Amino acid sequence: MIKVMGLKKYYGEKLILDIPNFTFEKGKIYSVIGKNGAGKSTLIKILSGIVSLDEGKLEIERENTILSPQEPMFFKGDVWYNLTEPFKLCKKKISTDKLEKLLKKFEIDYLKKASINSLSGGEKAKVQFIRTVLYEKDCIFLDEPTASIDKKSSFLVEEILLELKKMGKLIVIITHDHDQARRISDTLLEIDEAKLLKRGT
Ligand SMILES: Nc1ncnc2c1ncn2[C@@H]1O[C@H](COP(=O)(O)OP(=O)(O)OP(=O)(O)O)[C@@H](O)[C@H]1O
Ligand SMILES: [Mg+2]
């Protein structure tokens, strides 16, 4: 569970977020929509602890969260290295069987030895999504994970998110795809004029 209390975030004079009270519950998917510059990425960066808040409080188990940022970040190296090295660094054992299955599912297993820089935008997004899943965290924050991914693979992402939800994970996903938001979310949220508004359940 994540509790947001009296959160305010400014950039300069501009109030970006003003959220008096909101609770994110375990085992639920929250979709966040809103126009460009609305403050969606800022919100999940605050939840992840990358960006500080100016006022208010958060109740959150930080070590149990993972953020998949809007702009993917990788190590120099091949796909396999990018899907194994991060876990070595944080001393997490991952199942190579699970990794192999995910690569096959997204039809990028043949790219294992390819340099990450040679991948297309969508292929990189798939690698980033797989890496996010492998962390096996309880709270998963995804910033437009399917923006550059084809339809078939987007549905695969949705399917996996629904499975993770069934396992009790809390998922916050930012998307501009309103149909996707309606398909998968328990709660549809919109950031509008700094407010976090419930648009449906
Ligand atoms: N580090 C920063 N310094 C100053 N302003 C910032 C900073 N980061 C974001 N902003 C501003 O805050 C506002 C919200 O940005 P944010 O990235 O959260 O938007 P967003 O809703 O994710 O938009 P998009 O749909 O384009 O990804 C924007 O106007 C942006 O220019
Ligand atoms: Mg954004």
mmCIF file of C-alpha atoms and ligand atoms in Angstrom:
data_model
loop_
_atom_site.group_PDB
_atom_site.id
_atom_site.type_symbol
_atom_site.label_atom_id
_atom_site.label_comp_id
_atom_site.label_asym_id
_atom_site.label_seq_id
_atom_site.Cartn_x
_atom_site.Cartn_y
_atom_site.Cartn_z
ATOM 1 C CA MET A 1 0.000 0.000 0.000
ATOM 2 C CA ILE A 2 1.163 3.522 -0.754
ATOM 3 C CA LYS A 3 -0.285 6.524 1.017
ATOM 4 C CA VAL A 4 0.061 10.023 -0.392
ATOM 5 C CA MET A 5 -0.712 12.817 2.039
ATOM 6 C CA GLY A 6 -0.760 16.522 1.195
ATOM 7 C CA LEU A 7 1.702 16.151 -1.652
ATOM 8 C CA LYS A 8 2.780 19.318 -3.428
ATOM 9 C CA LYS A 9 5.459 19.586 -6.083
ATOM 10 C CA TYR A 10 6.630 22.763 -7.765
ATOM 11 C CA TYR A 11 9.035 23.407 -10.594
ATOM 12 C CA GLY A 12 9.946 27.041 -10.090
ATOM 13 C CA GLU A 13 6.701 28.901 -9.470
ATOM 14 C CA LYS A 14 4.613 26.313 -11.265
ATOM 15 C CA LEU A 15 2.584 23.896 -9.148
ATOM 16 C CA ILE A 16 2.964 20.541 -10.889
ATOM 17 C CA LEU A 17 1.215 18.274 -8.389
ATOM 18 C CA ASP A 18 -1.286 18.962 -5.636
ATOM 19 C CA ILE A 19 -2.621 15.712 -4.168
ATOM 20 C CA PRO A 20 -4.305 16.112 -0.781
ATOM 21 C CA ASN A 21 -4.881 12.401 -0.185
ATOM 22 C CA PHE A 22 -4.586 9.225 -2.169
ATOM 23 C CA THR A 23 -4.059 5.560 -1.343
ATOM 24 C CA PHE A 24 -2.740 3.005 -3.816
ATOM 25 C CA GLU A 25 -3.699 -0.521 -2.785
ATOM 26 C CA LYS A 26 -1.963 -3.845 -3.300
ATOM 27 C CA GLY A 27 -3.305 -6.179 -5.967
ATOM 28 C CA LYS A 28 -4.596 -3.319 -8.101
ATOM 29 C CA ILE A 29 -3.630 -1.689 -11.368
ATOM 30 C CA TYR A 30 -3.826 2.102 -11.533
ATOM 31 C CA SER A 31 -3.590 3.748 -14.945
ATOM 32 C CA VAL A 32 -2.589 7.378 -15.099
ATOM 33 C CA ILE A 33 -3.547 9.450 -18.103
ATOM 34 C CA GLY A 34 -3.169 13.165 -18.795
ATOM 35 C CA LYS A 35 -1.835 15.550 -21.381
ATOM 36 C CA ASN A 36 1.859 16.113 -22.088
ATOM 37 C CA GLY A 37 3.477 17.969 -19.232
ATOM 38 C CA ALA A 38 0.600 17.198 -16.853
ATOM 39 C CA GLY A 39 2.944 15.745 -14.222
ATOM 40 C CA LYS A 40 2.509 11.988 -14.745
ATOM 41 C CA SER A 41 6.216 11.134 -14.864
ATOM 42 C CA THR A 42 6.871 13.508 -11.983
ATOM 43 C CA LEU A 43 4.321 11.609 -9.889
ATOM 44 C CA ILE A 44 5.903 8.199 -10.353
ATOM 45 C CA LYS A 45 9.394 9.636 -9.965
ATOM 46 C CA ILE A 46 8.265 10.996 -6.597
ATOM 47 C CA LEU A 47 6.812 7.594 -5.669
ATOM 48 C CA SER A 48 10.140 6.010 -6.646
ATOM 49 C CA GLY A 49 12.153 8.518 -4.653
ATOM 50 C CA ILE A 50 14.044 9.926 -7.655
ATOM 51 C CA VAL A 51 12.357 13.318 -7.333
ATOM 52 C CA SER A 52 11.712 14.976 -3.998
ATOM 53 C CA LEU A 53 8.394 16.459 -2.937
ATOM 54 C CA ASP A 54 8.097 20.030 -1.670
ATOM 55 C CA GLU A 55 5.270 19.458 0.786
ATOM 56 C CA GLY A 56 3.502 16.456 2.226
ATOM 57 C CA LYS A 57 4.329 12.895 3.114
ATOM 58 C CA LEU A 58 4.490 9.472 1.543
ATOM 59 C CA GLU A 59 4.030 6.141 3.215
ATOM 60 C CA ILE A 60 5.845 3.651 1.050
ATOM 61 C CA GLU A 61 8.308 0.768 1.278
ATOM 62 C CA ARG A 62 10.845 2.165 -1.160
ATOM 63 C CA GLU A 63 13.018 -0.947 -1.329
ATOM 64 C CA ASN A 64 10.016 -2.828 -2.627
ATOM 65 C CA THR A 65 9.482 -0.605 -5.667
ATOM 66 C CA ILE A 66 10.825 -0.565 -9.199
ATOM 67 C CA LEU A 67 10.489 2.198 -11.788
ATOM 68 C CA SER A 68 10.552 1.650 -15.507
ATOM 69 C CA PRO A 69 11.340 5.185 -16.719
ATOM 70 C CA GLN A 70 9.925 6.852 -19.830
ATOM 71 C CA GLU A 71 13.416 7.011 -21.375
ATOM 72 C CA PRO A 72 15.023 3.573 -21.106
ATOM 73 C CA MET A 73 18.445 3.405 -19.489
ATOM 74 C CA PHE A 74 20.936 0.695 -20.320
ATOM 75 C CA PHE A 75 24.517 -0.375 -19.745
ATOM 76 C CA LYS A 76 26.861 -0.437 -22.704
ATOM 77 C CA GLY A 77 26.827 -4.053 -23.817
ATOM 78 C CA ASP A 78 24.536 -6.688 -25.235
ATOM 79 C CA VAL A 79 20.933 -7.544 -24.374
ATOM 80 C CA TRP A 80 21.861 -10.492 -22.158
ATOM 81 C CA TYR A 81 24.298 -8.336 -20.165
ATOM 82 C CA ASN A 82 21.565 -5.735 -19.623
ATOM 83 C CA LEU A 83 19.198 -8.416 -18.384
ATOM 84 C CA THR A 84 21.617 -10.066 -15.958
ATOM 85 C CA GLU A 85 24.180 -7.505 -14.755
ATOM 86 C CA PRO A 86 21.697 -5.245 -12.882
ATOM 87 C CA PHE A 87 20.699 -8.212 -10.739
ATOM 88 C CA LYS A 88 24.295 -9.207 -10.009
ATOM 89 C CA LEU A 89 24.885 -5.642 -8.827
ATOM 90 C CA CYS A 90 21.989 -5.804 -6.368
ATOM 91 C CA LYS A 91 22.756 -9.435 -5.462
ATOM 92 C CA LYS A 92 19.407 -10.708 -6.648
ATOM 93 C CA LYS A 93 19.175 -14.221 -8.017
ATOM 94 C CA ILE A 94 17.050 -14.377 -11.124
ATOM 95 C CA SER A 95 15.742 -17.404 -12.946
ATOM 96 C CA THR A 96 17.464 -17.676 -16.338
ATOM 97 C CA ASP A 97 14.616 -19.966 -17.332
ATOM 98 C CA LYS A 98 12.131 -17.162 -16.674
ATOM 99 C CA LEU A 99 14.359 -14.714 -18.558
ATOM 100 C CA GLU A 100 14.632 -17.040 -21.558
ATOM 101 C CA LYS A 101 10.848 -17.555 -21.592
ATOM 102 C CA LEU A 102 10.193 -13.815 -21.537
ATOM 103 C CA LEU A 103 12.661 -13.225 -24.381
ATOM 104 C CA LYS A 104 10.887 -15.907 -26.426
ATOM 105 C CA LYS A 105 7.454 -14.530 -25.549
ATOM 106 C CA PHE A 106 8.431 -11.116 -26.897
ATOM 107 C CA GLU A 107 10.200 -12.714 -29.867
ATOM 108 C CA ILE A 108 13.558 -11.123 -29.116
ATOM 109 C CA ASP A 109 15.467 -14.199 -27.945
ATOM 110 C CA TYR A 110 17.545 -14.092 -31.146
ATOM 111 C CA LEU A 111 18.812 -10.659 -30.042
ATOM 112 C CA LYS A 112 20.445 -11.903 -26.834
ATOM 113 C CA LYS A 113 23.969 -11.221 -28.074
ATOM 114 C CA ALA A 114 23.097 -8.034 -29.956
ATOM 115 C CA SER A 115 24.456 -4.728 -28.706
ATOM 116 C CA ILE A 116 21.712 -2.834 -26.894
ATOM 117 C CA ASN A 117 22.485 0.242 -29.020
ATOM 118 C CA SER A 118 21.670 -1.645 -32.222
ATOM 119 C CA LEU A 119 18.094 -2.398 -31.110
ATOM 120 C CA SER A 120 15.028 -0.595 -32.428
ATOM 121 C CA GLY A 121 12.996 1.590 -30.075
ATOM 122 C CA GLY A 122 10.347 -1.081 -29.579
ATOM 123 C CA GLU A 123 12.936 -3.816 -29.012
ATOM 124 C CA LYS A 124 14.605 -1.680 -26.354
ATOM 125 C CA ALA A 125 11.220 -1.111 -24.701
ATOM 126 C CA LYS A 126 10.678 -4.882 -24.583
ATOM 127 C CA VAL A 127 14.088 -5.415 -22.941
ATOM 128 C CA GLN A 128 13.268 -2.706 -20.441
ATOM 129 C CA PHE A 129 9.897 -4.285 -19.647
ATOM 130 C CA ILE A 130 11.444 -7.734 -19.168
ATOM 131 C CA ARG A 131 14.069 -6.280 -16.844
ATOM 132 C CA THR A 132 11.379 -4.517 -14.802
ATOM 133 C CA VAL A 133 9.435 -7.770 -14.382
ATOM 134 C CA LEU A 134 12.565 -9.704 -13.356
ATOM 135 C CA TYR A 135 13.084 -7.441 -10.348
ATOM 136 C CA GLU A 136 9.983 -9.112 -8.829
ATOM 137 C CA LYS A 137 9.146 -6.067 -6.717
ATOM 138 C CA ASP A 138 5.778 -5.617 -5.033
ATOM 139 C CA CYS A 139 5.180 -2.107 -6.416
ATOM 140 C CA ILE A 140 5.818 -1.630 -10.102
ATOM 141 C CA PHE A 141 5.793 1.820 -11.710
ATOM 142 C CA LEU A 142 5.726 1.916 -15.500
ATOM 143 C CA ASP A 143 6.077 5.123 -17.487
ATOM 144 C CA GLU A 144 4.510 4.578 -20.923
ATOM 145 C CA PRO A 145 5.868 1.028 -21.288
ATOM 146 C CA THR A 146 4.032 0.323 -24.535
ATOM 147 C CA ALA A 147 4.419 3.705 -26.269
ATOM 148 C CA SER A 148 6.776 2.249 -28.894
ATOM 149 C CA ILE A 149 5.667 -1.384 -28.746
ATOM 150 C CA ASP A 150 3.546 -3.029 -31.453
ATOM 151 C CA LYS A 151 -0.062 -4.082 -30.756
ATOM 152 C CA LYS A 152 0.596 -7.790 -30.299
ATOM 153 C CA SER A 153 3.392 -7.195 -27.810
ATOM 154 C CA SER A 154 1.391 -4.481 -26.029
ATOM 155 C CA PHE A 155 -1.303 -7.071 -25.360
ATOM 156 C CA LEU A 156 1.415 -9.356 -24.030
ATOM 157 C CA VAL A 157 2.546 -6.598 -21.666
ATOM 158 C CA GLU A 158 -1.059 -6.184 -20.515
ATOM 159 C CA GLU A 159 -1.417 -9.944 -19.995
ATOM 160 C CA ILE A 160 1.726 -10.041 -17.844
ATOM 161 C CA LEU A 161 0.590 -7.021 -15.819
ATOM 162 C CA LEU A 162 -2.731 -8.737 -15.111
ATOM 163 C CA GLU A 163 -0.856 -11.865 -13.950
ATOM 164 C CA LEU A 164 1.321 -9.738 -11.653
ATOM 165 C CA LYS A 165 -1.766 -8.086 -10.254
ATOM 166 C CA LYS A 166 -3.222 -11.521 -9.472
ATOM 167 C CA MET A 167 -0.037 -12.230 -7.517
ATOM 168 C CA GLY A 168 -0.875 -9.199 -5.373
ATOM 169 C CA LYS A 169 1.426 -6.621 -6.947
ATOM 170 C CA LEU A 170 0.570 -2.949 -6.975
ATOM 171 C CA ILE A 171 0.984 -1.508 -10.456
ATOM 172 C CA VAL A 172 0.927 2.114 -11.563
ATOM 173 C CA ILE A 173 1.089 2.533 -15.324
ATOM 174 C CA ILE A 174 1.222 5.783 -17.255
ATOM 175 C CA THR A 175 -0.270 5.543 -20.716
ATOM 176 C CA HIS A 176 -1.696 7.676 -23.505
ATOM 177 C CA ASP A 177 -3.642 4.651 -24.737
ATOM 178 C CA HIS A 178 -7.040 5.152 -23.119
ATOM 179 C CA ASP A 179 -8.339 1.814 -24.394
ATOM 180 C CA GLN A 180 -5.418 0.084 -22.731
ATOM 181 C CA ALA A 181 -6.097 1.989 -19.518
ATOM 182 C CA ARG A 182 -9.728 0.863 -19.557
ATOM 183 C CA ARG A 183 -8.796 -2.726 -20.387
ATOM 184 C CA ILE A 184 -6.397 -3.341 -17.551
ATOM 185 C CA SER A 185 -6.936 -0.897 -14.732
ATOM 186 C CA ASP A 186 -8.934 -1.188 -11.559
ATOM 187 C CA THR A 187 -8.768 2.562 -11.211
ATOM 188 C CA LEU A 188 -8.341 5.072 -14.007
ATOM 189 C CA LEU A 189 -6.684 8.290 -12.879
ATOM 190 C CA GLU A 190 -6.085 11.531 -14.691
ATOM 191 C CA ILE A 191 -3.693 14.288 -13.743
ATOM 192 C CA ASP A 192 -5.317 17.575 -14.651
ATOM 193 C CA GLU A 193 -4.227 20.999 -13.394
ATOM 194 C CA ALA A 194 -1.967 19.341 -10.804
ATOM 195 C CA LYS A 195 -4.831 17.276 -9.342
ATOM 196 C CA LEU A 196 -5.059 13.485 -9.386
ATOM 197 C CA LEU A 197 -8.630 12.741 -10.392
ATOM 198 C CA LYS A 198 -10.492 9.423 -10.426
ATOM 199 C CA ARG A 199 -11.957 8.902 -13.906
ATOM 200 C CA GLY A 200 -13.346 5.428 -13.449
ATOM 201 C CA THR A 201 -13.037 2.045 -11.833
HETATM 202 N N1 LIG B 1 13.561 18.703 -13.717
HETATM 203 C C1 LIG B 1 12.638 19.562 -14.111
HETATM 204 N N2 LIG B 1 12.846 20.902 -14.008
HETATM 205 C C2 LIG B 1 11.900 21.794 -14.370
HETATM 206 N N3 LIG B 1 10.697 21.453 -14.884
HETATM 207 C C3 LIG B 1 10.451 20.149 -15.018
HETATM 208 C C4 LIG B 1 11.390 19.145 -14.649
HETATM 209 N N4 LIG B 1 10.854 17.930 -14.884
HETATM 210 C C5 LIG B 1 9.627 18.167 -15.392
HETATM 211 N N5 LIG B 1 9.371 19.484 -15.469
HETATM 212 C C6 LIG B 1 8.136 20.109 -15.952
HETATM 213 O O1 LIG B 1 7.078 19.594 -15.178
HETATM 214 C C7 LIG B 1 5.935 19.339 -15.988
HETATM 215 C C8 LIG B 1 5.509 17.898 -15.824
HETATM 216 O O2 LIG B 1 6.468 17.047 -16.420
HETATM 217 P P1 LIG B 1 6.247 15.473 -16.529
HETATM 218 O O3 LIG B 1 7.461 14.906 -17.126
HETATM 219 O O4 LIG B 1 5.817 14.967 -15.217
HETATM 220 O O5 LIG B 1 5.011 15.419 -17.550
HETATM 221 P P2 LIG B 1 4.236 14.159 -18.152
HETATM 222 O O6 LIG B 1 2.830 14.251 -17.699
HETATM 223 O O7 LIG B 1 4.971 12.926 -17.836
HETATM 224 O O8 LIG B 1 4.276 14.472 -19.717
HETATM 225 P P3 LIG B 1 4.488 13.500 -21.008
HETATM 226 O O9 LIG B 1 3.138 12.940 -21.357
HETATM 227 O O10 LIG B 1 4.974 14.427 -22.053
HETATM 228 O O11 LIG B 1 5.503 12.462 -20.660
HETATM 229 C C9 LIG B 1 6.325 19.733 -17.410
HETATM 230 O O12 LIG B 1 5.827 21.023 -17.682
HETATM 231 C C10 LIG B 1 7.833 19.732 -17.391
HETATM 232 O O13 LIG B 1 8.358 20.655 -18.280
HETATM 233 MG MG MG B 2 6.031 11.600 -18.941
#
